Tab-separated table of C-alpha atoms in Angstrom:
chain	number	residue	atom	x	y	z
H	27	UNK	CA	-20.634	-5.316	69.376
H	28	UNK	CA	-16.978	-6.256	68.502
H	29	UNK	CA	-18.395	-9.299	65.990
H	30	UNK	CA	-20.453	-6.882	64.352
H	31	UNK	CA	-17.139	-4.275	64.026
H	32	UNK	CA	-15.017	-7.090	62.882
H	33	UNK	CA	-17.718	-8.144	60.154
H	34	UNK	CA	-17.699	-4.650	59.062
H	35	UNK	CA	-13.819	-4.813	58.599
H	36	UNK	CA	-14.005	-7.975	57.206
H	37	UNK	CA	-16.703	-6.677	54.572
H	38	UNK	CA	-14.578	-3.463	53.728
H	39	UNK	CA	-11.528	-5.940	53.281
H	40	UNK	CA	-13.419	-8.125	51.177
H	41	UNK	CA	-14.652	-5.042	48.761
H	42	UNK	CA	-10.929	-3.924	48.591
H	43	UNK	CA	-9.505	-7.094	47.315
H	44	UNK	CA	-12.349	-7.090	45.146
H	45	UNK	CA	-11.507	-3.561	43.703
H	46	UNK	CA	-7.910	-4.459	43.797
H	47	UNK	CA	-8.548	-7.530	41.716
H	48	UNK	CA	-10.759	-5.761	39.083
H	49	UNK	CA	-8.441	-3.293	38.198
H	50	UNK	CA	-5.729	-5.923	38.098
H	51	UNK	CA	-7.620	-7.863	35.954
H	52	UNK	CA	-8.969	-4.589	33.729
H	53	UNK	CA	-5.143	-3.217	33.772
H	54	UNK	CA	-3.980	-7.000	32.449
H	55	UNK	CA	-5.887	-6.462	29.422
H	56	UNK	CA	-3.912	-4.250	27.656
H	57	UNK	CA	-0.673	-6.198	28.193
H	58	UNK	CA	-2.226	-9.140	26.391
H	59	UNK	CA	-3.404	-7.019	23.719
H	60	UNK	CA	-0.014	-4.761	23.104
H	61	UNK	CA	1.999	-7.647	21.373
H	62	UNK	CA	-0.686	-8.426	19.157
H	63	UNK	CA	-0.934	-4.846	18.186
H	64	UNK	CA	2.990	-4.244	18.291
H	65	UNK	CA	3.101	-7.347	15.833
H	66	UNK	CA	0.577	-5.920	13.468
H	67	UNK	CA	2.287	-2.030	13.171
H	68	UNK	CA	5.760	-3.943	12.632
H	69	UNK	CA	3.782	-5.952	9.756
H	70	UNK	CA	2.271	-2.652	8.593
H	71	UNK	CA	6.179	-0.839	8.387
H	72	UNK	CA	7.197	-4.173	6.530
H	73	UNK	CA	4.369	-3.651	4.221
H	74	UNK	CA	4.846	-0.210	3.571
H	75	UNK	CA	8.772	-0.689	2.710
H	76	UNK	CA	7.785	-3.502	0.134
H	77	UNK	CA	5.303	-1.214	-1.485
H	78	UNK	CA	7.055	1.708	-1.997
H	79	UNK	CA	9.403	-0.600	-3.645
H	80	UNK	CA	7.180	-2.099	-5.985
H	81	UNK	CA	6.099	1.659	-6.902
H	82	UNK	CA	9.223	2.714	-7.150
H	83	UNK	CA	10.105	0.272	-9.321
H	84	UNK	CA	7.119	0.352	-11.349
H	85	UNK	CA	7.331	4.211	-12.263
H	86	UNK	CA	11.250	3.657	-12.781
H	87	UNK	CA	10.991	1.221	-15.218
H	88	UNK	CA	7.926	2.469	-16.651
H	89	UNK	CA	9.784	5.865	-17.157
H	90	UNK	CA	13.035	4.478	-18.454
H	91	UNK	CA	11.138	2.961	-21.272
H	92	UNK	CA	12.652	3.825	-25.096
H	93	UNK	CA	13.130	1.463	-27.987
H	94	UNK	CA	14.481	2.513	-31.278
H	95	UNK	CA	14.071	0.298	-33.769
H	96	UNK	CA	17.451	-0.030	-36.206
H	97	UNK	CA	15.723	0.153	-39.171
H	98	UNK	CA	14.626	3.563	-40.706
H	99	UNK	CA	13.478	5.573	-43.502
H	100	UNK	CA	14.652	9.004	-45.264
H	101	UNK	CA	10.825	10.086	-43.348
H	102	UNK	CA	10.187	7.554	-40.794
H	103	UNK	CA	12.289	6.622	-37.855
H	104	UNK	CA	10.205	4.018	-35.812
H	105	UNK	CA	10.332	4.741	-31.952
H	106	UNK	CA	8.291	4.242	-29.191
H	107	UNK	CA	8.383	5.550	-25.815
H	108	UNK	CA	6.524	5.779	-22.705
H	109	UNK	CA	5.270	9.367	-22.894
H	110	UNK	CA	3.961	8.682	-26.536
H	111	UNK	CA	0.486	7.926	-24.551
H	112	UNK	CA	-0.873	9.439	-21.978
H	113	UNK	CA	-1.680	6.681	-19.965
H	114	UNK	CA	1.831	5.802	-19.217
H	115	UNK	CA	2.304	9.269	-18.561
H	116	UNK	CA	-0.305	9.077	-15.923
H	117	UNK	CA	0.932	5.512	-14.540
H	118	UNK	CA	4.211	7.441	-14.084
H	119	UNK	CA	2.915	10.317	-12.029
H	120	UNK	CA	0.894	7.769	-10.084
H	121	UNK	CA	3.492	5.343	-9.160
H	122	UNK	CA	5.821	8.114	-8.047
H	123	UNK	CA	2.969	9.620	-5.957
H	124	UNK	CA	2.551	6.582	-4.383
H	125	UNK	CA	6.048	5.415	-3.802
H	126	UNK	CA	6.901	8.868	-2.239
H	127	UNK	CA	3.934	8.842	-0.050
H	128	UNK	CA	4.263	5.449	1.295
H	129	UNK	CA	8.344	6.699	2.071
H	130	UNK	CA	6.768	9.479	4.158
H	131	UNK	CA	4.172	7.266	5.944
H	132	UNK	CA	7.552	5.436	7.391
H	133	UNK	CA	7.939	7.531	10.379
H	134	UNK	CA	3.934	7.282	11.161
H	135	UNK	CA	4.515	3.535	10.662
H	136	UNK	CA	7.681	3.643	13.600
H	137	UNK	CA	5.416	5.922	16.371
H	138	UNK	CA	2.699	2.976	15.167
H	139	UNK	CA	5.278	0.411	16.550
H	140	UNK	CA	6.022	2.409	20.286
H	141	UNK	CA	2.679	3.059	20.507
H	142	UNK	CA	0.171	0.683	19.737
H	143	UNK	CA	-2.716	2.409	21.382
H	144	UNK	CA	-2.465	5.402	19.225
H	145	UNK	CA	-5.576	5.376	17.043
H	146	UNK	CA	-5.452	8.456	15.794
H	147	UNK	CA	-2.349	7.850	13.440
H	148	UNK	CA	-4.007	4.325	12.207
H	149	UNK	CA	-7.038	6.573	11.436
H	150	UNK	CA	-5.074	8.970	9.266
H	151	UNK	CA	-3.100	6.300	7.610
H	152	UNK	CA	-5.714	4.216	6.733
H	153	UNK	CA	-7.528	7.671	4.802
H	154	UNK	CA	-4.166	8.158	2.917
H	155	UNK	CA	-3.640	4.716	2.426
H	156	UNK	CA	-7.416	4.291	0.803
H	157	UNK	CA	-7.051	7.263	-1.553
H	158	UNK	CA	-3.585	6.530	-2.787
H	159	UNK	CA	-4.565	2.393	-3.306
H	160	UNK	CA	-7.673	3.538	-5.318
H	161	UNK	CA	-4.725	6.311	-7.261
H	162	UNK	CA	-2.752	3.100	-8.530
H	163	UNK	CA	-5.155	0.877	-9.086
H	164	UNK	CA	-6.540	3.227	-11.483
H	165	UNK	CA	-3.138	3.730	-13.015
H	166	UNK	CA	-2.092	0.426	-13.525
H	167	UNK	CA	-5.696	-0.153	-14.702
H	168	UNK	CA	-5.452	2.238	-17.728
H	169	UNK	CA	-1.742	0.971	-18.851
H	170	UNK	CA	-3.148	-2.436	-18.552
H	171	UNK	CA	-5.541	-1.794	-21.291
H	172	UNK	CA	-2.799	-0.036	-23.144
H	173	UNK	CA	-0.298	-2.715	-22.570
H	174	UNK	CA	-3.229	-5.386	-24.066
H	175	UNK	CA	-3.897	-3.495	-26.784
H	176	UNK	CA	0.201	-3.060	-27.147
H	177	UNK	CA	0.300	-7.050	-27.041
H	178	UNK	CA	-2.769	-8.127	-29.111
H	179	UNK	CA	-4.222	-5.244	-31.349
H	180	UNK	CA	-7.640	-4.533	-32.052
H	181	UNK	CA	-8.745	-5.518	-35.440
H	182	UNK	CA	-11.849	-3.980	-35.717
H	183	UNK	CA	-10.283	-0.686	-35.608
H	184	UNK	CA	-7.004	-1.461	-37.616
H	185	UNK	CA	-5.104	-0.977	-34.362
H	186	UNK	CA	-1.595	-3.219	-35.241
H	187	UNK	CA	-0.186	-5.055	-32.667
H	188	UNK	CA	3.042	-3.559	-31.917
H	189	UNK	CA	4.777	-5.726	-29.332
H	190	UNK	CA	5.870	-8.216	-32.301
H	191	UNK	CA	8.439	-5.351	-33.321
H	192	UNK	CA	8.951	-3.645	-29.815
H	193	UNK	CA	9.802	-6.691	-27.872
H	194	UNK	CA	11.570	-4.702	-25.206
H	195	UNK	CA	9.509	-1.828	-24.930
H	196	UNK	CA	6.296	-4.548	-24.348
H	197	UNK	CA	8.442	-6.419	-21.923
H	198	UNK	CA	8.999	-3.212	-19.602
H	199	UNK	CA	5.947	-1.830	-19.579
H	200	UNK	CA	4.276	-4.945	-18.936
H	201	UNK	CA	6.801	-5.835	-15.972
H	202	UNK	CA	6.320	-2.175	-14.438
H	203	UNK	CA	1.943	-2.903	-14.710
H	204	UNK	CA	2.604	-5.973	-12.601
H	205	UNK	CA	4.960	-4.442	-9.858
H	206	UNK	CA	2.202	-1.064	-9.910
H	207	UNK	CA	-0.733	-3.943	-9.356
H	208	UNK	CA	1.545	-5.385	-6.468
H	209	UNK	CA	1.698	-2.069	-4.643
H	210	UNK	CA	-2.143	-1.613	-5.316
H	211	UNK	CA	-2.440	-5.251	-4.019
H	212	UNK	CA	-0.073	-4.519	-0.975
H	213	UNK	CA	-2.062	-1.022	-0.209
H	214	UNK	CA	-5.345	-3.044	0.206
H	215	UNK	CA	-3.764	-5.267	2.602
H	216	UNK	CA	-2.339	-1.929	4.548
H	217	UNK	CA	-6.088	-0.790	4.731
H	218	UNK	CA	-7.224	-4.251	6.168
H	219	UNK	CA	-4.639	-4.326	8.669
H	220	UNK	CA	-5.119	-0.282	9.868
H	221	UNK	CA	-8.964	-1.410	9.829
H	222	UNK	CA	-8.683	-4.831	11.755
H	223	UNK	CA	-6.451	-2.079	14.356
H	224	UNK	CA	-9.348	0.108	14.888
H	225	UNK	CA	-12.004	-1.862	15.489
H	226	UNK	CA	-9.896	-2.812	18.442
H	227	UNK	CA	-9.768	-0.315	20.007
């Protein structure tokens, strides 16, 4: 009678230490996986500071654009500026869009950083951050064809290449479609990261 009690003890014990181990072991998980995902959501707030600075920059300089050129006529006074076309108008728009959006993602970015479990915020970042990538890309796509046609002309249509006379003007414009395709470039990487960050969950 008592061996069969103290085998019945010595089963429960057994099962305890069990349980005791598996949720050791299941809480353990977590810990392992929190640095990773700390690591990452620093990344992100890195990421998000260097874009908004390339967009800022981009719809700055793209804005700031005027050249005058010293020669004129009693008619003509030869001038080109940004809001001539309305794809630099549009680039403009974009780029500040983007720049201020990505300043107000910041503070999503930080409670990303104390909380790494929160997928919720990831979710609703990466939907922002897909909408307002494809918003640049598009923008810097149409001055890019602008800025080409700025740089080489189109002969078939008479259009003149005007960069041989507006050397500056060409030079900004050009400079503010590269930092615009490094925020669109920058954005992808943000959706990558918020994706990789879901899936594991």
């Amino acid at each position: 009678m008592n061996s069969t009690k103290n085998s019945g003890e010595a089963a429960i014990n057994i099962s305890k230490s069990t349980k005791h181990k598996a949720l050791a072991y299941t809480s353990a998980i977590p810990l392992r996986q929190a640095p990773w995902k700390r690591g990452a959501s620093i990344f992100d707030f890195i990421l998000r500071l260097c874009a908004a600075a390339a967009a800022l920059a981009a719809a700055a300089t793209m804005g700031t654009t005027d050249e005058t050129l010293p020669f004129f006529t009693q008619f003509f006074q030869f001038q080109a500026s940004y809001d001539d076309l309305p794809a630099f108008t549009f680039f403009v728009v974009a780029n500040a869009i983007a720049s201020s959006y990505l300043v107000l993602s910041l503070p999503f970015s930080i409670i990303g950083i104390v909380r790494p479990q929160a997928a919720g915020i990831k979710l609703l970042l990466l939907i922002f951050d897909t909408a307002v990538a494809a918003f640049t890309t598009a923008a810097a796509a149409a001055a890019a064809a602008i800025v080409y046609l700025a740089h080489n002309g189109n002969s078939t249509v008479n259009w003149l290449a005007i960069c041989q006379q507006f050397t500056d003007f060409c030079q900004r414009v050009s400079g503010a479609v590269v930092a615009s395709f490094i925020a669109a470039v920058i954005l992808i990487f943000l959706i990558v990261l918020s994706a990789v960050a879901l899936r594991s969950h």
